[in-house]
Short mmCIF file of C-alpha atoms and ligand atoms in Angstrom, two decimals:
data_model
loop_
_atom_site.label_atom_id
_atom_site.label_comp_id
_atom_site.label_asym_id
_atom_site.label_seq_id
_atom_site.Cartn_x
_atom_site.Cartn_y
_atom_site.Cartn_z
CA MET A 1 43.73 45.22 19.56
CA ALA A 2 46.11 47.65 21.25
CA ARG A 3 49.75 46.95 20.57
CA PRO A 4 51.57 47.89 23.80
CA LEU A 5 54.87 46.65 22.41
CA LEU A 6 54.82 48.79 19.29
CA VAL A 7 57.22 51.71 19.73
CA ASN A 8 57.58 54.72 17.47
CA ALA A 9 61.27 54.72 16.62
CA ALA A 10 61.42 57.99 14.65
CA GLU A 11 62.44 60.17 17.60
CA LEU A 12 65.06 57.69 18.78
CA LEU A 13 66.56 57.28 15.32
CA ARG A 14 66.74 61.03 14.73
CA ARG A 15 69.11 61.47 17.68
CA PRO A 16 71.62 58.69 18.31
CA GLY A 17 72.25 58.25 22.02
CA THR A 18 68.60 58.78 22.94
CA GLU A 19 67.16 56.41 25.52
CA ARG A 20 63.68 55.26 26.23
CA VAL A 21 62.41 52.90 28.90
CA ILE A 22 59.65 50.43 28.17
CA SER A 23 58.01 48.95 31.26
CA VAL A 24 54.87 47.02 30.40
CA PRO A 25 53.00 44.13 31.90
CA ILE A 26 51.50 42.12 29.09
CA GLY A 27 49.13 39.17 29.19
CA ALA A 28 50.22 35.79 27.86
CA VAL A 29 47.13 35.84 25.65
CA ASP A 30 48.13 39.19 24.11
CA LEU A 31 51.48 37.65 23.24
CA GLY A 32 49.76 34.74 21.55
CA LEU A 33 51.19 32.26 24.05
CA SER A 34 48.63 29.50 24.31
CA ASP A 35 50.42 26.24 25.11
CA SER A 36 50.06 24.57 28.52
CA ARG A 37 53.05 26.38 30.02
CA PHE A 38 51.18 29.67 29.99
CA THR A 39 47.87 30.54 31.59
CA ALA A 40 45.68 33.22 30.06
CA ASP A 41 45.53 35.43 33.16
CA GLU A 42 49.29 35.34 33.77
CA VAL A 43 51.23 38.55 33.23
CA ILE A 44 54.61 38.78 31.54
CA ASP A 45 56.66 41.68 32.82
CA VAL A 46 58.68 43.47 30.14
CA GLN A 47 61.42 45.83 31.38
CA LEU A 48 63.48 47.11 28.49
CA ARG A 49 65.76 50.05 27.78
CA LEU A 50 65.99 51.26 24.20
CA GLU A 51 69.08 53.18 23.11
CA SER A 52 69.60 54.52 19.62
CA LEU A 53 72.87 54.14 17.75
CA THR A 54 73.72 55.65 14.37
CA ASP A 55 72.57 52.49 12.59
CA GLY A 56 69.91 51.05 14.84
CA ILE A 57 68.42 50.67 18.30
CA VAL A 58 69.76 48.44 21.04
CA VAL A 59 67.08 46.84 23.19
CA ALA A 60 68.32 45.51 26.53
CA GLY A 61 66.71 44.42 29.79
CA THR A 62 64.68 41.57 31.19
CA ILE A 63 61.47 39.72 30.45
CA SER A 64 59.89 37.85 33.38
CA VAL A 65 57.81 34.92 32.18
CA PRO A 66 55.63 32.97 34.63
CA TRP A 67 55.27 29.35 33.53
CA HIS A 68 53.59 26.17 34.69
CA GLY A 69 54.67 22.60 34.22
CA GLN A 70 55.30 19.25 35.78
CA CYS A 71 58.67 17.89 36.89
CA ARG A 72 59.62 15.35 34.24
CA ARG A 73 60.93 12.91 36.87
CA CYS A 74 58.65 13.18 39.93
CA LEU A 75 55.62 14.74 38.16
CA ARG A 76 55.27 17.46 40.82
CA ASP A 77 53.37 20.54 39.63
CA LEU A 78 55.64 23.52 39.14
CA ALA A 79 54.87 27.23 38.88
CA GLU A 80 57.92 29.40 38.40
CA VAL A 81 59.15 32.53 36.66
CA ALA A 82 61.79 32.43 33.93
CA ILE A 83 63.89 35.58 33.60
CA SER A 84 65.10 36.25 30.06
CA GLU A 85 68.11 38.53 29.63
CA VAL A 86 67.58 40.59 26.50
CA ASP A 87 70.25 42.27 24.39
CA GLU A 88 68.98 42.71 20.84
CA LEU A 89 69.50 45.04 17.93
CA TYR A 90 66.82 46.59 15.71
CA GLN A 91 67.75 48.19 12.40
CA THR A 92 65.96 50.10 9.66
CA GLN A 93 68.37 48.68 7.12
CA VAL A 94 69.34 45.30 8.44
CA THR A 95 73.11 44.92 8.13
CA ASN A 96 73.54 42.64 11.13
CA THR A 97 72.24 39.15 10.39
CA GLU A 98 70.86 38.81 13.92
CA ALA A 99 69.04 42.15 13.97
CA PHE A 100 65.28 42.63 13.90
CA GLU A 101 63.89 44.97 11.30
CA ILE A 102 62.36 48.40 12.01
CA VAL A 103 59.42 48.76 9.62
CA ASP A 104 57.83 52.19 8.92
CA ASN A 105 59.71 53.72 11.87
CA GLN A 106 57.95 51.25 14.15
CA LEU A 107 59.79 48.98 16.51
CA ASP A 108 57.64 45.93 17.15
CA LEU A 109 58.92 44.25 20.32
CA LEU A 110 56.17 41.65 20.42
CA PRO A 111 57.74 38.93 18.22
CA MET A 112 61.01 39.24 20.17
CA VAL A 113 59.31 39.04 23.59
CA ARG A 114 57.24 36.09 22.41
CA GLU A 115 60.37 34.31 21.14
CA PHE A 116 62.13 34.72 24.51
CA ALA A 117 59.07 33.49 26.43
CA LEU A 118 58.81 30.36 24.28
CA LEU A 119 62.53 29.72 24.55
CA ASP A 120 63.03 30.29 28.28
CA ALA A 121 59.92 28.64 29.71
CA PRO A 122 61.15 25.03 29.90
CA LEU A 123 59.34 22.28 27.97
CA ALA A 124 60.57 19.41 30.16
CA PRO A 125 61.38 21.00 33.53
CA LEU A 126 62.89 19.51 36.67
CA CYS A 127 61.75 20.52 40.19
CA GLN A 128 65.44 20.56 41.15
CA PRO A 129 68.54 19.53 39.18
CA ASP A 130 69.02 16.35 41.23
CA CYS A 131 65.37 15.29 41.51
CA ALA A 132 65.41 11.59 42.43
CA GLY A 133 62.18 10.78 40.57
CA LEU A 134 59.58 8.09 41.25
CA CYS A 135 59.88 4.35 41.84
CA PRO A 136 58.87 2.77 38.52
CA ILE A 137 57.09 -0.06 40.38
CA CYS A 138 55.15 1.48 43.29
CA GLY A 139 55.36 5.14 42.32
CA ILE A 140 56.83 6.33 45.62
CA ASP A 141 58.58 9.70 45.44
CA PHE A 142 62.27 9.01 46.06
CA ASN A 143 62.75 12.65 47.05
CA HIS A 144 60.83 11.93 50.26
CA LYS A 145 60.74 8.16 50.83
CA GLN A 146 62.32 4.87 49.93
CA CYS A 147 60.56 1.62 49.19
CA SER A 148 61.53 -2.05 49.24
CA CYS A 149 60.15 -3.04 45.85
CA VAL A 150 63.17 -1.86 43.86
CA PRO A 151 64.84 -4.71 42.02
CA ALA A 152 68.50 -4.57 42.96
CA PRO A 153 70.77 -6.14 40.37
CA VAL A 154 73.79 -4.68 42.14
CA GLU A 155 72.86 -6.48 45.37
CA SER A 156 72.38 -9.80 43.62
CA GLN A 157 75.83 -9.47 42.08
CA TRP A 158 77.23 -8.95 45.57
CA ALA A 159 75.26 -11.98 46.75
CA VAL A 160 76.94 -14.14 44.10
CA LEU A 161 80.35 -12.85 45.16
CA ASP A 162 79.50 -13.47 48.81
CA GLN A 163 78.59 -17.05 48.00
CA LEU A 164 81.80 -17.48 46.08
CA LYS A 165 83.79 -15.99 48.94
CA ALA A 166 82.02 -18.29 51.42
CA GLN A 167 82.95 -21.29 49.27
CA LEU A 168 86.57 -20.18 49.05
CA ASP A 169 86.72 -19.50 52.78
CA GLY A 170 85.25 -22.94 53.39
CA ASN A 171 88.11 -24.64 51.55
ZN1 ZN B 1 61.00 16.35 40.57
ZN1 ZN B 2 58.79 1.10 44.94
#
């Protein structure tokens, strides 16, 4: 299988300050993303700029990850794109604990891109931050309608107080 995210780092490492742009569409399947958030034919857009330092290569840019899911409150189907902001370091001799390793002068961006996709495509999404959800009894979508089957403990408390007030007023 072709490895579109494998970059030869030799040239970059030879001359610190060298830049290289990586702009690749890559299939979810090629990234090994197979859970229900990702469909096989979907394309993940990788836009990265590589810049060499004296002790490594900085990889910065964005990864656009299309994902599918269902709102966890109203169960509406969702299809959106998560944008991951990337700012990572690759080193031949790893001195930074958060750096990825450059092996045999090859920079393998695939594990990093995969990690971002898995992290930024939500597992339990919401259609909107204040989604009102569904009525647990009749299943009506509170984002669009109201129903009368909701038990209302708050109202019954008021009813008790009203009764009490009526009694007091009566005296
Ligand atoms: Zn919702
Ligand atoms: Zn209802």
